[in-house]
Short mmCIF file of C-alpha atoms in Angstrom, two decimals:
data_model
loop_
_atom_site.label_atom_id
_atom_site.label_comp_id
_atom_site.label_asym_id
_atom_site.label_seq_id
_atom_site.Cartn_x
_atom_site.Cartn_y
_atom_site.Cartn_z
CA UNK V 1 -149.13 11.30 -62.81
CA UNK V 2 -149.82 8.58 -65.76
CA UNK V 3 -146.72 7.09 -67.42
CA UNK V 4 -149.15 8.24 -70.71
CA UNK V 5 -148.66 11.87 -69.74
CA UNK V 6 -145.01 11.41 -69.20
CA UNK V 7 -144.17 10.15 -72.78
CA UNK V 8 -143.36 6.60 -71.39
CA UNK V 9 -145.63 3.70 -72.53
CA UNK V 10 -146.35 1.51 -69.58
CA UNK V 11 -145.27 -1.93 -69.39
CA UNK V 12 -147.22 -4.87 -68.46
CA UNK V 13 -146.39 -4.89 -64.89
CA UNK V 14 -145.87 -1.36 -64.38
CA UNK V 15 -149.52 -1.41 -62.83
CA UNK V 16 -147.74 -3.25 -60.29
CA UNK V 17 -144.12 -1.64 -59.55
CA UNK V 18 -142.79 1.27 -57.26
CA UNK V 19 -142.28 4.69 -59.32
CA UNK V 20 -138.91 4.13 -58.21
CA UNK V 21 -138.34 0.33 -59.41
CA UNK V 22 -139.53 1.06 -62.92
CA UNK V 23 -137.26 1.59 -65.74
CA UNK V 24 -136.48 5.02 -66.88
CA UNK V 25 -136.68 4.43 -70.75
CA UNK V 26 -138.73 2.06 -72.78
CA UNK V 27 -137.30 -1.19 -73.85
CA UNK V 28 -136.28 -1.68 -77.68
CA UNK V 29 -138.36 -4.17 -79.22
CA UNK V 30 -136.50 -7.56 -80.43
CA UNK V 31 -137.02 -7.11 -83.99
CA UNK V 32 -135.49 -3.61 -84.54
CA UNK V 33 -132.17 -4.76 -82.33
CA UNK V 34 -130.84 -5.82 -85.66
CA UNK V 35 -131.09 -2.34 -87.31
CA UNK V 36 -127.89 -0.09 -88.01
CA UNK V 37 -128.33 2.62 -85.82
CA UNK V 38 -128.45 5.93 -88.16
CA UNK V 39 -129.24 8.62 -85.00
CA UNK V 40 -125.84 10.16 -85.53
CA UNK V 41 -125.17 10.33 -88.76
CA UNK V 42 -124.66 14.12 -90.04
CA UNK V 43 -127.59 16.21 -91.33
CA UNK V 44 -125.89 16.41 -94.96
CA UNK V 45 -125.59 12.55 -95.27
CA UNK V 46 -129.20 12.45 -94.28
CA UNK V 47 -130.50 14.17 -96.80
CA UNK V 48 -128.06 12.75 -99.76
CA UNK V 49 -129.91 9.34 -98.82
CA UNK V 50 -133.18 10.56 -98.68
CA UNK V 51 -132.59 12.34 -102.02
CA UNK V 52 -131.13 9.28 -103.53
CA UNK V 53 -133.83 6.57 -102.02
CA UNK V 54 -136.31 9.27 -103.06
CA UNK V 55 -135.15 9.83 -106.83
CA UNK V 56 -134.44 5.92 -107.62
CA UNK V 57 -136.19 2.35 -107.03
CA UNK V 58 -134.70 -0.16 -104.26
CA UNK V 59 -131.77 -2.23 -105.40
CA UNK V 60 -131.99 -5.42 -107.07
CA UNK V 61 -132.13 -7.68 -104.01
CA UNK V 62 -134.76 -5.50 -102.31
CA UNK V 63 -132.87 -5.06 -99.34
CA UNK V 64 -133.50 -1.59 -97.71
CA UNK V 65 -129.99 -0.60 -96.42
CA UNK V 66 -126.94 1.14 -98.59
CA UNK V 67 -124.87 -1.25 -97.68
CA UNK V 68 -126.62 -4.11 -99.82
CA UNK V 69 -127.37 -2.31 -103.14
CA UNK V 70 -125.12 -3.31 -105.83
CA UNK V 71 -121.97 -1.21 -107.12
CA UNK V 72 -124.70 -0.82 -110.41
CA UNK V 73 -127.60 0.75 -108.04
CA UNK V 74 -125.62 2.93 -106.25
CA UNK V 75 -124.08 4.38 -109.33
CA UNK V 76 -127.53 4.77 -110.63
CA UNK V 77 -128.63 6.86 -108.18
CA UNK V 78 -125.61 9.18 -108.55
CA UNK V 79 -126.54 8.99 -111.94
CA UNK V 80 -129.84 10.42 -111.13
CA UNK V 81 -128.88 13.00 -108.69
CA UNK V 82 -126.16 14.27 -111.37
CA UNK V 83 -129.17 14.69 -114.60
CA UNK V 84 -131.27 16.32 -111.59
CA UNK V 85 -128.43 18.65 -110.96
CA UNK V 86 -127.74 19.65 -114.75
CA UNK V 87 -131.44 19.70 -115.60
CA UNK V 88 -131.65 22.62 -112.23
CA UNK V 89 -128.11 24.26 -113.78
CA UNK V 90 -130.09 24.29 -117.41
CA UNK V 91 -133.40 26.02 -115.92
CA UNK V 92 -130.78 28.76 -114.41
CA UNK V 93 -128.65 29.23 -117.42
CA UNK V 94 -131.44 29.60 -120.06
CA UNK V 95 -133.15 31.93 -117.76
CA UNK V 96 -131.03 34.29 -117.87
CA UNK V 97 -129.98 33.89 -121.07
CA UNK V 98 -133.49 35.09 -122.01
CA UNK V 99 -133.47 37.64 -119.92
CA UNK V 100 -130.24 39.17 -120.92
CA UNK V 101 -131.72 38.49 -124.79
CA UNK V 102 -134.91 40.52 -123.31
CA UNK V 103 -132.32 43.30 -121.66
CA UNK V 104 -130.66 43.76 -124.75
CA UNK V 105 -134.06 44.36 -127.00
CA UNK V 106 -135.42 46.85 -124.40
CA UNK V 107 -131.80 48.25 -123.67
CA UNK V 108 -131.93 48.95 -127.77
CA UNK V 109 -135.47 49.75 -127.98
CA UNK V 110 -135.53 52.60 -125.26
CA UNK V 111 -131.78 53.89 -125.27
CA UNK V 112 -130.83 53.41 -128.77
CA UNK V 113 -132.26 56.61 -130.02
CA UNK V 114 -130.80 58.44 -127.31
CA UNK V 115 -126.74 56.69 -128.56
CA UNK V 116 -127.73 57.34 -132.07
CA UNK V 117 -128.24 61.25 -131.18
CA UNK V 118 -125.05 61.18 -128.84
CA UNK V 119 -123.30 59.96 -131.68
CA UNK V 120 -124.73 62.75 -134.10
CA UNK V 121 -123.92 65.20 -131.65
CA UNK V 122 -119.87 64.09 -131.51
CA UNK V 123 -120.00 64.49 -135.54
CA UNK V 124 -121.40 67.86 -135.36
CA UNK V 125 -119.18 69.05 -133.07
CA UNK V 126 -116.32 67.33 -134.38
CA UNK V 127 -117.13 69.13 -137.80
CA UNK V 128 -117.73 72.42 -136.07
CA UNK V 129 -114.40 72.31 -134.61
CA UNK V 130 -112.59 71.20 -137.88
CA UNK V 131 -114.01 74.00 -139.83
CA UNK V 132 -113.11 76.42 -136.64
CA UNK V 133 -109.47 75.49 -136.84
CA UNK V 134 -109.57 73.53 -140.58
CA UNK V 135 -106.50 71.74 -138.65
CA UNK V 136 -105.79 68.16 -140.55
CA UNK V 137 -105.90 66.27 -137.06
CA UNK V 138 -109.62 68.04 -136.26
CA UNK V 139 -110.20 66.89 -140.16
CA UNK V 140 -109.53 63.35 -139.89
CA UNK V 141 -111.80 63.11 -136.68
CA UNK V 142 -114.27 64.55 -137.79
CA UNK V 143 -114.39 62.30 -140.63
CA UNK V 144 -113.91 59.46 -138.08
CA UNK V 145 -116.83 60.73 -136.19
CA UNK V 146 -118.82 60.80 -138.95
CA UNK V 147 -118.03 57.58 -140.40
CA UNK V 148 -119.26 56.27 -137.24
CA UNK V 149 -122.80 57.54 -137.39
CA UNK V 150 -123.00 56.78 -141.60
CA UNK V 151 -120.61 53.83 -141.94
CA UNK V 152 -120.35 53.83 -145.75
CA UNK V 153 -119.16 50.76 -147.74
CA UNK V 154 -116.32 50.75 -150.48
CA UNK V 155 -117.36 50.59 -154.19
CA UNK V 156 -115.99 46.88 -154.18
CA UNK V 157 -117.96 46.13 -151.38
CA UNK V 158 -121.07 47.42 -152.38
CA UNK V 159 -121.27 46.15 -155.79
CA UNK V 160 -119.93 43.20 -155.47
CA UNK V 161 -120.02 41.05 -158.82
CA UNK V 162 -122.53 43.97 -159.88
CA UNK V 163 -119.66 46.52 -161.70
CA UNK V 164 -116.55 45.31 -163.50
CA UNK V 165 -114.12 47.09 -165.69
CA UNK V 166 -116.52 48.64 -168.28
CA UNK V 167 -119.01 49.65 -165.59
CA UNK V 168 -121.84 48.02 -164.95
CA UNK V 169 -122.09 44.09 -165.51
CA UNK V 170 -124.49 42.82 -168.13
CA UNK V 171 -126.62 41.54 -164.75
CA UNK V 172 -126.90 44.80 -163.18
CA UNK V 173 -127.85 46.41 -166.15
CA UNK V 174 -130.60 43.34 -166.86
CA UNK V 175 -132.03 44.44 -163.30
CA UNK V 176 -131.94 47.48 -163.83
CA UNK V 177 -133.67 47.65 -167.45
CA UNK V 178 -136.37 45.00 -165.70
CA UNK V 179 -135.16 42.12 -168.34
CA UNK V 180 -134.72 38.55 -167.54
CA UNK V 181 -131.92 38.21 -165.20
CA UNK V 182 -129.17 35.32 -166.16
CA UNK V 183 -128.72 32.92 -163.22
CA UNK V 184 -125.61 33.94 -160.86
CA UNK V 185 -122.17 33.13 -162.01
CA UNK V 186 -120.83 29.53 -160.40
CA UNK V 187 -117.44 27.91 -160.94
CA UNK V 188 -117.45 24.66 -162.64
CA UNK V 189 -116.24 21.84 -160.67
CA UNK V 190 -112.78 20.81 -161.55
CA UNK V 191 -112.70 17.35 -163.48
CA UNK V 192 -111.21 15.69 -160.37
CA UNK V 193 -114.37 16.79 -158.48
CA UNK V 194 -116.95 15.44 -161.45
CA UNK V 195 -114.53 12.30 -161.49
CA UNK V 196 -114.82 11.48 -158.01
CA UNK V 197 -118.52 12.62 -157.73
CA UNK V 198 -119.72 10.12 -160.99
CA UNK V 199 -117.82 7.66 -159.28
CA UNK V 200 -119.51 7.93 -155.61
CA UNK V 201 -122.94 8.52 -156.99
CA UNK V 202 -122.95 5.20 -159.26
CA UNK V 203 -121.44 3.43 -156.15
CA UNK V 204 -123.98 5.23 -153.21
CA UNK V 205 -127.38 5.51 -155.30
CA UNK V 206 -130.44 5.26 -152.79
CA UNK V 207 -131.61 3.16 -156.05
CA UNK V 208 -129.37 0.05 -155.30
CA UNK V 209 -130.51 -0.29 -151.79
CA UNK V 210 -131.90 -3.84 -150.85
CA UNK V 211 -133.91 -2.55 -147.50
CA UNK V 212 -134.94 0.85 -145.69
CA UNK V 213 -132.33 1.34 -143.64
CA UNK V 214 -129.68 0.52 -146.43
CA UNK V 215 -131.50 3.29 -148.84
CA UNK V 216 -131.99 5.81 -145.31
CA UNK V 217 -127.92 5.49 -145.04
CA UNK V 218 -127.23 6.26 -148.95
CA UNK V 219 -129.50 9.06 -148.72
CA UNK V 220 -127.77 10.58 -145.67
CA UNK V 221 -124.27 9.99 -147.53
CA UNK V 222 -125.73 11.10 -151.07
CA UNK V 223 -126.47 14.31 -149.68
CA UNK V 224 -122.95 14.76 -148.15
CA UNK V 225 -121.74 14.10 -151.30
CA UNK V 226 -123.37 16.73 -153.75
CA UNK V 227 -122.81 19.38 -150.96
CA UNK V 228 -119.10 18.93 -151.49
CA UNK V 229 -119.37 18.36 -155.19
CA UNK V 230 -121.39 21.96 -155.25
CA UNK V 231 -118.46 23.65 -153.43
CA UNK V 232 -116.20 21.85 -155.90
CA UNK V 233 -114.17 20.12 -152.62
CA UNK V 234 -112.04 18.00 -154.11
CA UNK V 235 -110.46 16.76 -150.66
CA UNK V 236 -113.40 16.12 -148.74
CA UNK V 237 -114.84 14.10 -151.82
CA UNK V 238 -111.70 12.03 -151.26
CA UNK V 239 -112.64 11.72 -148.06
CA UNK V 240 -116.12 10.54 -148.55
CA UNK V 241 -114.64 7.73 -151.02
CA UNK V 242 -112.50 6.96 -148.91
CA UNK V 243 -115.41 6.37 -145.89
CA UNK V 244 -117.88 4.67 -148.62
CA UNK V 245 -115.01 2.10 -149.54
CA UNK V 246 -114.68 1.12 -145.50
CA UNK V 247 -118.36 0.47 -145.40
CA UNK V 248 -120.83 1.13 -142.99
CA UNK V 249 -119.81 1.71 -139.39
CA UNK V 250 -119.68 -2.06 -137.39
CA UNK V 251 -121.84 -1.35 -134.29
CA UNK V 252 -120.37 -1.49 -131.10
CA UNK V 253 -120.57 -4.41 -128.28
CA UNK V 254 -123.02 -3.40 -125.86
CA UNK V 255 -121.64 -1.83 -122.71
CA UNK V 256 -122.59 -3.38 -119.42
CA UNK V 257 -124.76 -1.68 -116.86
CA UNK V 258 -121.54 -0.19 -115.29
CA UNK V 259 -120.18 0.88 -118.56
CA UNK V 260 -123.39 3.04 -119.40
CA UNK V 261 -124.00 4.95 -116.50
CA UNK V 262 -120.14 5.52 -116.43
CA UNK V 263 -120.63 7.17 -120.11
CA UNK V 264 -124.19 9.05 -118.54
CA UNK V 265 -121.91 10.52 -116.07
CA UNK V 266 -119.22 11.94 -118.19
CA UNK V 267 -121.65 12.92 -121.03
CA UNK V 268 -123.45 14.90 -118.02
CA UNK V 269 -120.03 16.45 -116.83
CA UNK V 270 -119.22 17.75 -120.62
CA UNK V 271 -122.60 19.04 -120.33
CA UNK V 272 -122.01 20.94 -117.59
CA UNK V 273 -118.59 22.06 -118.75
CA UNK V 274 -120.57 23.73 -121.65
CA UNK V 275 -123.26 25.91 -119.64
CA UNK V 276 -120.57 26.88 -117.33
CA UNK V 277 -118.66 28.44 -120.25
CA UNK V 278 -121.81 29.41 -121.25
CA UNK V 279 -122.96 31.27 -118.33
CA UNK V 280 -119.76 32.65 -118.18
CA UNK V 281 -119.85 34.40 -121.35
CA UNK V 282 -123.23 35.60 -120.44
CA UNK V 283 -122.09 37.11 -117.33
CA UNK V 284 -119.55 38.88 -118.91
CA UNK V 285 -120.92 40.38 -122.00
CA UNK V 286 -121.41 44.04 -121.90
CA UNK V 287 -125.64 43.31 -121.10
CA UNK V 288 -125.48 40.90 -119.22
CA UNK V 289 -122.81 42.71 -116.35
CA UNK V 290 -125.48 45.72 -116.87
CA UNK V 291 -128.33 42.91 -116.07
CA UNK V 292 -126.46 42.00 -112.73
CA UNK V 293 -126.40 45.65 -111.44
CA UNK V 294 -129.78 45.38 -110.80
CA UNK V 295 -130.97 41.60 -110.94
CA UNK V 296 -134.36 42.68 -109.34
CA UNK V 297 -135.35 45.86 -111.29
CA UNK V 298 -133.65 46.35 -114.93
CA UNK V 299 -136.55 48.60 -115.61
CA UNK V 300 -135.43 51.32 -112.94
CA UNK V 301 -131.49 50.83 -114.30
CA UNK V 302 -132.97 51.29 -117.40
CA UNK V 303 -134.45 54.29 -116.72
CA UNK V 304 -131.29 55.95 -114.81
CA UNK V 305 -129.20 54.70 -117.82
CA UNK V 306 -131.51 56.86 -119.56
CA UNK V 307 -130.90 59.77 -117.23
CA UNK V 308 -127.35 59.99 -117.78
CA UNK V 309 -127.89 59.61 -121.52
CA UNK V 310 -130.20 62.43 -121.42
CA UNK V 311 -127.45 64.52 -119.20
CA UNK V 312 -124.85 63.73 -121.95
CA UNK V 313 -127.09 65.03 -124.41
CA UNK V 314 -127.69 68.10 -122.83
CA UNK V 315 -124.28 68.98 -122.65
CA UNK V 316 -123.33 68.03 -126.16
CA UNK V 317 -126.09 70.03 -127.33
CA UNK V 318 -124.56 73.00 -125.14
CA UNK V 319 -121.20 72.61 -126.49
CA UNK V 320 -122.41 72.36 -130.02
CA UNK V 321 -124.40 75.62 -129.20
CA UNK V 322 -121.07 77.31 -128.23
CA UNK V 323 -119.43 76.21 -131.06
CA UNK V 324 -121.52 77.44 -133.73
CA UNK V 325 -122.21 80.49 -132.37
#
């Protein structure tokens, strides 16, 4: 038999050796003697390094091993591996966020009907039973019951600024005689409000801007400014004085390499903070727990959600019957 077929390359003598006076493995080659020796390292920190070398460029010095990338490089590539993470997190979390948003519009669509006529039935009966026994307690819930089917608003509520103490307001009777309609009531700012607002507007005016950015920041701040003098806000007016006389926000010295993907890696840990709390509230919203009953075929629970609606209606309908009789 070959040394070929065996697996083991042959040497340059081997041609001339015993089987027996051969070596049993191959000799390493000089060059690679000064190699770490990465056979037993676990299967885990295997593939964080070839996820890391794969996802970010060599360090600075171009030297292949971990242990000669800077502090910096290493910290980018956790860097890297952490956005890779949240971006995978996102994907999940919006996914089923749409398809508990898609759950809810079919749940409504398909099974709403059959609520609305569950609820009707409880009214009817409710009322059939109060007019059986015309006991005050059946009364009041069968008024409950009802009220729950054909919510109705107060007067107050439903008119709003529309009725006042002689009826009618001289706007609701415009509308309804089709005549010009005066524009809606507003409160006039108090004079501490028009004080402070003449005062920031001659000071902020885009007009006195020497350059774009200088007239891009008034704008921004103008804008701030007549949104709190429309809603009369006397303290955050102060406020915005008080933030025009400091001037504009010094910029801050720029943060070493360090520094910024420290900051990347706690803006991506408040990031995930948020979709956890997110998913969390997803999970546990009345759809969404229905959604993870059956993950792989809402449209059968939706039909046997259906089923049991249809049940209750069937028996309502018989109890109804009975009561009426």
């Amino acid at each position: 038999m070959t040394h070929e077929a065996a697996g083991v390359p042959p040497t340059r003598n081997d041609d001339d050796r015993p089987d027996d006076a051969r070596p049993a493995e191959p000799q390493t080659a000089p060059e690679a003697t000064d190699a770490p020796d990465t056979s037993d390292a676990s299967a885990g920190e295997a593939g964080a390094a070839s996820a890391a070398s794969a996802s970010s460029p060599d360090s600075s010095d171009g030297g292949p091993q971990g242990g000669d990338e800077r502090p910096e490089a290493r910290l980018a590539k956790a860097v890297q591996v952490a956005e890779q993470a949240l971006i995978e997190f996102e994907i999940a979390v919006e996914t089923f966020r749409v398809e508990v948003e898609n759950f809810s519009r079919l749940h409504h669509q398909k099974l709403g009907p059959m609520y609305a006529r569950l609820d009707e039935l409880d009214a009817q009966i409710a009322e059939a039973r109060a007019a059986r026994t015309g006991d005050p307690e059946d009364l009041r819930k069968a008024k409950e019951a009802r009220d729950i089917v054909m919510p109705m608003p107060g007067v107050d509520e439903l008119f709003h600024d529309w009725m006042d103490s002689d009826g009618l307001s001289p706007e609701a009777s415009a509308m309804l005689t089709e005549q010009p309609v005066r524009p809606p009531k507003r409160v006039r700012p108090s004079e501490e409000a028009r004080r402070l607002y003449r005062e920031l507007a001659r000071k902020a005016h885009p007009d006195l801007a020497q350059d774009e950015p200088e007239r891009e920041r008034r704008d921004e701040f103008i804008t701030r400014v007549n949104a709190a003098y429309g809603r009369g806000d006397v303290e955050l007016l102060k406020e915005l004085a008080a933030e025009w006389a400091a001037g504009p926000a010094k910029p801050l010295p720029p943060l070493s390499e360090s520094e910024e993907l420290y900051a990347r890696l706690e803006w991506l840990s408040r990031r995930k903070e948020l979709l956890t709390v997110l998913a969390k509230e997803l999970e546990e919203s009345a759809i969404g727990s229905m959604l993870r009953m059956a993950p792989d075929d809402p449209d059968q629970l939706l039909e046997d959600i259906g089923d049991q609606l249809l049940g209750e209606v069937s028996r309502r309908e018989a109890e109804l019957a009975e009561l009426v009789q």
